Each structure stands twice: as structure tokens, then as C-alpha cells.
Amino acid sequence: MPVKNQVQLITYPDSLGGDLKALKQVLFQHFSDVFKGGVHILPPFPSSGDRGFAPLTYLEIEPSFGTWDDIRAIGERFDILVDVMVNHISRQSEYFRDFLRKGRQSEYADFFLTLDKIWEDGKPVQEDIDNMLLRRPVPYSTFTIEETGEEEKVWTTFGKQDPSEQIDLDIRSYGVKQLLVDIFNNFKQQNVKIVRLDAVGYMIKKLGTSCFFVEPDIYEFLDWMMAVAKALDIELLPEVHAHYTIQYKLAEHGCWIYDFILPYTVLDTLVHKSNERLYQYLKTRPDKQFTMLDCHDGIPVKPDMDDLINTKEARKLVDLCLERGSNLSLIVSDQHKAEDGFDVHQIRCSFYSVLGCDDDAYLAARAIQFFVPGIPQVYYVGLLAGENDLESVMRTGEGREINRHNFSLDEIEQSLEKEVVQRLITLIRFRNDYDAFGGEFVVIPSAQDEVRLAWRMDDKECRLFIDLQTCKTMIEYIGENGELTLYAV
């Protein structure tokens, strides 16, 4: 099934109304002709942490969200995209709970990376760990086996708690491979069309490496995973936050990739009122990408933007974001920070807030996103021009909650009355329905304080013009009867 070249929505299962039935109601009532590209439902599975990203199983839907019937009902009108956290599973999963009871006698013992699979004697070597790209200071957790009282150290890439709720899987295990096959077979039955491979870059653990995107081993896993998906007519979207050259390698390998460079680049373009960085980027980027500006995490900086930005300039932009209410996710490993100590992993914010809640600037940002080649995704907070949720950050202590507000049905109705939201919906419809977006993309030479992009196919052409001084956006296009039409975004 080819991915549709139309706009997709990203949402949590409970963020638009409270559960999947409410999500269906909202989608069918307000957006039935808006998200023709599909809906990415962030993990709707039973989970013990990280807002769905510590799944107990993929064979069930979290009961408080609904059932697979609800997913299939949404899938009748929208292509469904869901995640598989291929790197890890919940500490509360039946597989790890059995391991905690029985230790090495568990039928699932081989699913997990006990430290003797990394170091022969099972004793971690700090020098090796210092070379790794870490997401937590210590990349393993210690557990006591119930039946024997023995201690087991198990690899845990992610998780703020100790022991972590997210237990790494060993892809070399036959059982883990069979589990992934079972998951994908279930997705096929539930009419899932696209699967995002979350945290796939951390799958391979190998001494002497960063244990992140280890080549060529990672391609062996991806080739196997792509074969499994292809047999079921499911598309794959690997999620890899890495140096941009790694993204390009994935594209050369035939994978869809995320355009994690675009959000920072668009922000920089609008703040500095210069097309220089954007135009330079558009000369080299692969076309087979999913584009985004905002998501459930933040605007990617390191390592995605490494060698594309000057860290002193980046620090100034980050400081502006902080002034506008953002917070930061930082790099843990000293070895993976910049030479001058710059350590910003992601800027966490609502994209509307980081642009100063300026409607014209926000619509200009979306217009650039929609004109850049790729499959555009719009995060639900961005769809409703939501602002930084500082109250949730204070209440939970979790910085990412700044851009994860749950909208009640009343709040959705109120947001839909905002002029900026209606302008965005009109722009989404244009991107979905104008035929030229399937043709040839052109960057039109322009003054540095302008953005001029175009698409052409047969007798259709549309041109984007943005005055970066004012952030006023115009689209000029050839109408159905050959007439030249102007559309003020």
C-alpha cells in the first residue's frame, strides 16, 4: 500500500476528547476531509510508563482508551499509523515478569540483554560505557530474581526511574523475532497501514561502538523487518535521531525517514528572517521523508543538526526559545556534547508558542512544511494552535508535558473557532487536493528575506511566496479552468 501524499495527524489516543471513541467522533465530525493522509495514533497499548512508550503488549488496546474495534472504526476512513518500540518492552510485561520470577529458567530469559551478553563475565566496564550514546547515566538496571534471590543486571537504554520501566530486547533472540512477527500479523488484522519503528537506532549493542545505529548490523535488522512488513502490505517508518548523514543513508537504503532537520531550520528561517539555511538544506535533502514541525517530544537539535549549525548561533536561538517558555532535553554523555559544551538535544515547546503566538508566522511555518517534498504530519496541539502547557510541566515535573495537553471536547470546539486554526485547516485542504504536489518541486531564487517555492505537474502549478519581514504568505496557483488564482494563507 503506497503512502498517500497528503497530510497526516499525530495524536495520543486520549488527547482529543479522552479516548478512542471520542477521537473517532472528533475526526469524523470535524476533520473527515482534512487528514486524508491518515492518523498516527501514539501508543494506544497497555503501558507502565513514558506515556505509552513502555508497552506491556501490542496485542491489546489499553482498556481506558477503548478496543481494537475503535481502531478499526477510525481505520475505515483514515489510514492508521502506530508505533512499535522495537528496542524495549515494559518491566510489567508478562515476558519480563516471568523472567523476574524464574531468572535464567524462564522461557523468556533469552528475550533480554543480561550483561553477560555484552561483557563475557557480566561485569560492566566504564570505559566501554563512556563511548556509548547514553539516554540515562547508567544503561542497565539491577533486579533480584524472586525464586533464587540472585541479582541480574539487564540493559535498559531508556527510563527515568531506577530500575527502568523500559527493558531492552535482544534482537538476536528467536523469541523476540517471533514476537515482532506476531505483532505485525496482528496489525495486519487490525488494518494498520504504517508502523513507526521507535528507537530503532538503539537495537544493536556492540562493544567498541556507541551502541547507536551500529553499521552494518542495523541494516540487517531493517532488511529483515522490511521483509516482514512488506509481506503484510505494511509500510515502515524508522525513527532515528542521529547525525543527518545517517538519515540520508537510511533513505539510500530505501527507507522512509523523518525530516528532523526541518523544524529547527524553519524556526531559524522565521526568527532570523533569512532563507539562507533553508535554501541550502533544500539542495541536498532526500524527498522520501515524513515532515513535521512539532511532536510529543520536541524540536530536534543534537545530534540531528550536528555540522549544520553553529553552536554559538544555536545557543542564541535556544535562549530565545527559553524566553518564550520552552524547556530543554539535554545530552547525557559528555563525549556526545559539542566541543564548547553545547548539549541541547531537543527544544520542548508548542510550535505556536515558540513563534510568539504570531498567527502569520505560524501559518508561514506550516506553508513551508507543506511545500517541502514529503508526507506532512501535523501534531494535534499544533492543529489547534495550542500554547505551552506550563501548568502540566509544574504538576508532573515532566518537561515534555509542555506540548502534550489533553483537549476536552469543549476545548476542541473553542479551538476550532480560532481564526489561525481555520486558516491552517484551509491550508491543509489545499495541500491535500492540489494535484501539482505530485509533480516537480522547484526552489525559486529570491531575495534573502523571502521564501519562494513551487510545484508543477502537467497544466497545474502552485507557487508559495513568503515575505519573511512580515510573515505574510501568498499562494498563486492555476485553477480548474486555467485561471490564475491568488490565495492569501
XYZ file of N, CA, C and O in Angstrom, residues 50-136:
348
model
N 6.113 6.352 30.551
C 6.532 7.131 29.388
C 5.388 7.363 28.411
O 5.561 7.302 27.210
N 4.225 7.605 28.940
C 3.000 7.883 28.181
C 2.838 6.944 26.978
O 2.704 7.360 25.836
N 2.867 5.662 27.256
C 2.596 4.666 26.231
C 3.822 4.000 25.655
O 3.721 2.966 24.994
N 5.000 4.588 25.904
C 6.214 4.083 25.259
C 6.938 3.020 26.098
O 8.091 2.704 25.838
N 6.222 2.471 27.099
C 6.715 1.297 27.831
C 5.616 0.234 27.753
O 4.960 -0.088 28.745
N 5.389 -0.354 26.570
C 4.216 -1.212 26.343
C 4.330 -2.579 27.009
O 5.383 -3.208 26.994
N 3.220 -3.035 27.590
C 3.167 -4.392 28.133
C 2.942 -5.402 27.005
O 3.439 -6.521 27.054
N 2.139 -4.985 26.019
C 1.808 -5.851 24.895
C 1.311 -4.980 23.746
O 0.872 -3.847 23.965
N 1.398 -5.529 22.538
C 0.845 -4.851 21.361
C -0.408 -5.565 20.861
O -0.987 -5.160 19.859
N -0.795 -6.611 21.537
C -1.930 -7.416 21.080
C -3.240 -6.908 21.659
O -4.318 -7.358 21.254
N -3.169 -5.965 22.595
C -4.363 -5.403 23.217
C -4.293 -3.875 23.174
O -3.218 -3.294 23.037
N -5.453 -3.243 23.319
C -5.546 -1.789 23.478
C -5.789 -1.500 24.955
O -6.539 -2.222 25.628
N -5.149 -0.463 25.486
C -5.384 -0.048 26.869
C -6.893 0.148 27.080
O -7.525 0.954 26.374
N -7.516 -0.607 28.002
C -8.983 -0.551 28.154
C -9.536 0.852 28.379
O -10.656 1.151 27.940
N -8.778 1.724 29.061
C -9.300 3.084 29.290
C -9.370 3.890 27.996
O -10.074 4.899 27.942
N -8.653 3.436 26.959
C -8.723 4.106 25.654
C -9.834 3.519 24.782
O -10.416 4.222 23.968
N -10.061 2.201 24.900
C -11.055 1.544 24.047
C -10.603 0.156 23.656
O -9.975 -0.550 24.438
N -10.899 -0.233 22.419
C -10.578 -1.573 21.927
C -10.072 -1.489 20.494
O -10.085 -0.431 19.861
N -9.652 -2.646 19.980
C -9.261 -2.699 18.566
C -10.445 -2.348 17.657
O -10.246 -1.845 16.544
N -11.671 -2.588 18.119
C -12.845 -2.201 17.315
C -12.834 -0.706 17.046
O -13.192 -0.248 15.947
N -12.420 0.072 18.050
C -12.359 1.534 17.882
C -11.274 1.919 16.870
O -11.478 2.826 16.053
N -10.126 1.229 16.941
C -9.056 1.500 15.972
C -9.530 1.184 14.563
O -9.337 1.976 13.625
N -10.176 0.025 14.402
C -10.655 -0.366 13.066
C -11.721 0.600 12.564
O -11.798 0.894 11.369
N -12.557 1.102 13.471
C -13.595 2.065 13.074
C -12.966 3.347 12.529
O -13.416 3.890 11.508
N -11.923 3.838 13.196
C -11.203 5.011 12.679
C -10.551 4.656 11.347
O -10.532 5.454 10.403
N -10.034 3.423 11.252
C -9.362 2.973 10.034
C -10.265 2.822 8.825
O -9.783 2.699 7.700
N -11.572 2.833 9.050
C -12.491 2.775 7.907
C -12.394 4.040 7.061
O -12.667 4.029 5.861
N -12.008 5.144 7.692
C -11.946 6.421 6.960
C -10.532 6.988 6.871
O -10.244 7.796 5.985
N -9.633 6.561 7.777
C -8.281 7.107 7.810
C -7.270 5.962 7.865
O -7.460 5.006 8.611
N -6.190 6.079 7.094
C -5.096 5.129 7.243
C -4.495 5.289 8.638
O -4.236 6.403 9.089
N -4.261 4.172 9.319
C -3.764 4.200 10.694
C -2.267 3.923 10.727
O -1.772 2.975 10.117
N -1.539 4.765 11.473
C -0.115 4.562 11.755
C 0.026 4.364 13.255
O -0.515 5.143 14.033
N 0.747 3.298 13.670
C 1.036 3.085 15.094
C 2.521 2.808 15.270
O 3.257 2.606 14.302
N 2.957 2.794 16.520
C 4.368 2.603 16.856
C 4.643 1.186 17.328
O 3.791 0.556 17.958
N 5.861 0.721 17.058
C 6.423 -0.429 17.756
C 7.747 0.021 18.349
O 8.641 0.475 17.623
N 7.851 -0.085 19.667
C 9.096 0.265 20.341
C 10.034 -0.937 20.241
O 10.158 -1.740 21.174
N 10.673 -1.085 19.083
C 11.427 -2.310 18.804
C 12.581 -2.516 19.775
O 13.059 -3.638 19.947
N 13.038 -1.466 20.424
C 14.200 -1.570 21.310
C 13.855 -2.149 22.687
O 14.716 -2.722 23.344
N 12.589 -1.994 23.122
C 12.304 -2.337 24.509
C 10.844 -2.697 24.735
O 9.992 -2.487 23.866
N 10.594 -3.237 25.925
C 9.230 -3.575 26.341
C 9.130 -3.288 27.831
O 10.143 -3.083 28.515
N 7.913 -3.291 28.367
C 7.700 -2.886 29.753
C 8.254 -3.898 30.758
O 8.203 -5.117 30.552
N 8.723 -3.357 31.858
C 9.115 -4.188 33.007
C 7.917 -4.982 33.532
O 8.088 -6.044 34.141
N 6.692 -4.465 33.279
C 5.480 -5.140 33.752
C 4.918 -6.131 32.738
O 3.866 -6.735 32.981
N 5.583 -6.309 31.599
C 5.100 -7.256 30.590
C 5.164 -8.678 31.125
O 5.953 -8.989 32.026
N 4.335 -9.550 30.567
C 4.341 -10.952 31.017
C 5.705 -11.589 30.803
O 6.139 -12.455 31.580
N 6.431 -11.143 29.797
C 7.727 -11.737 29.457
C 8.758 -11.421 30.551
O 9.452 -12.314 31.043
N 8.838 -10.134 30.926
C 9.850 -9.776 31.918
C 9.430 -10.192 33.326
O 10.277 -10.555 34.151
N 8.125 -10.184 33.601
C 7.664 -10.630 34.919
C 8.014 -12.105 35.134
O 8.395 -12.514 36.239
N 7.904 -12.885 34.071
C 8.269 -14.295 34.174
C 9.770 -14.438 34.419
O 10.214 -15.276 35.222
N 10.553 -13.597 33.733
C 11.999 -13.604 33.949
C 12.338 -13.205 35.394
O 13.231 -13.795 36.026
N 11.616 -12.226 35.931
C 11.874 -11.799 37.311
C 11.569 -12.919 38.309
O 12.225 -13.031 39.340
N 10.587 -13.743 37.997
C 10.256 -14.856 38.886
C 11.293 -15.980 38.789
O 11.778 -16.483 39.797
N 11.629 -16.373 37.571
C 12.391 -17.610 37.362
C 13.837 -17.388 36.937
O 14.616 -18.349 36.872
N 14.209 -16.148 36.591
C 15.576 -15.904 36.144
C 15.910 -16.656 34.866
O 15.107 -16.724 33.936
N 17.090 -17.243 34.831
C 17.547 -17.899 33.605
C 16.714 -19.134 33.249
O 16.847 -19.670 32.143
N 15.858 -19.585 34.172
C 14.990 -20.726 33.885
C 13.705 -20.300 33.155
O 12.931 -21.147 32.716
N 13.492 -19.012 33.025
C 12.300 -18.519 32.331
C 12.384 -18.811 30.839
O 13.452 -18.726 30.230
N 11.234 -19.146 30.251
C 11.214 -19.379 28.797
C 11.501 -18.089 28.029
O 11.797 -18.127 26.828
N 11.422 -16.953 28.719
C 11.670 -15.663 28.062
C 13.033 -15.082 28.411
O 13.335 -13.939 28.040
N 13.863 -15.832 29.103
C 15.149 -15.297 29.562
C 15.987 -14.757 28.415
O 16.685 -13.742 28.554
N 15.889 -15.409 27.264
C 16.715 -15.007 26.125
C 16.231 -13.712 25.469
O 16.921 -13.142 24.635
N 15.021 -13.245 25.859
C 14.479 -12.013 25.277
C 15.320 -10.797 25.663
O 15.301 -9.789 24.957
N 16.041 -10.889 26.793
C 16.609 -9.695 27.405
C 18.129 -9.702 27.379
O 18.765 -10.753 27.264
N 18.707 -8.503 27.476
C 20.154 -8.340 27.386
C 20.762 -8.319 28.780
O 21.024 -7.261 29.358
N 20.960 -9.505 29.341
C 21.729 -9.596 30.572
C 23.170 -9.207 30.234
O 23.621 -9.362 29.097
N 23.881 -8.674 31.222
C 25.169 -8.052 30.906
C 26.228 -9.028 30.416
O 27.209 -8.610 29.799
N 26.028 -10.344 30.658
C 26.992 -11.302 30.106
C 26.880 -11.413 28.595
O 27.759 -11.988 27.950
N 25.795 -10.856 28.019
C 25.694 -10.797 26.558
C 26.508 -9.629 26.001
O 26.787 -9.586 24.804
N 26.863 -8.687 26.867
C 27.677 -7.541 26.461
C 29.142 -7.790 26.858
O 30.045 -7.700 26.030
N 29.352 -8.073 28.145
C 30.690 -8.391 28.660
C 30.677 -9.858 29.105
O 29.770 -10.270 29.838
N 31.642 -10.604 28.687
C 31.634 -12.060 28.890
C 31.466 -12.443 30.361
O 30.751 -13.393 30.697
N 32.089 -11.680 31.257
C 31.986 -12.014 32.678
C 30.802 -11.309 33.348
O 30.594 -11.437 34.567
N 30.015 -10.554 32.542
C 28.841 -9.875 33.074
C 29.141 -8.639 33.883
O 28.240 -8.036 34.472
N 30.423 -8.223 33.896
C 30.804 -7.051 34.684
C 30.997 -5.845 33.765
O 31.848 -5.876 32.869
N 30.216 -4.776 33.959
C 30.308 -3.615 33.068
C 31.654 -2.904 33.195
O 32.217 -2.799 34.284
N 32.158 -2.432 32.067
C 33.427 -1.702 32.017
C 33.109 -0.236 31.707
O 32.548 0.066 30.649
N 33.453 0.655 32.608
C 33.081 2.058 32.463
C 33.672 2.680 31.203
O 33.032 3.512 30.545
N 34.873 2.283 30.829
C 35.499 2.826 29.617
C 34.647 2.525 28.385
O 34.509 3.362 27.486
N 34.066 1.332 28.327
C 33.173 0.985 27.217
C 31.903 1.827 27.268
O 31.427 2.333 26.239
N 31.362 1.994 28.467
C 30.124 2.760 28.621
C 30.338 4.220 28.237
O 29.465 4.855 27.628
N 31.519 4.755 28.533
C 31.812 6.155 28.200
C 31.766 6.405 26.698
O 31.552 7.545 26.266
N 31.985 5.366 25.891
C 31.942 5.516 24.431
C 30.525 5.453 23.871
O 30.305 5.732 22.701
N 29.575 5.056 24.706
C 28.210 4.822 24.235
C 27.381 6.099 24.258
O 27.616 6.989 25.066
N 26.416 6.157 23.368
C 25.439 7.253 23.367
C 24.362 6.891 24.383
O 23.538 6.008 24.149
N 24.394 7.547 25.528
C 23.521 7.185 26.638
C 22.273 8.050 26.690
O 22.314 9.243 26.387
N 21.164 7.455 27.124
C 19.941 8.194 27.384
C 19.664 8.280 28.893
O 18.699 8.901 29.305
N 20.486 7.603 29.675
C 20.428 7.675 31.128
C 21.844 7.452 31.633
O 22.666 6.842 30.943
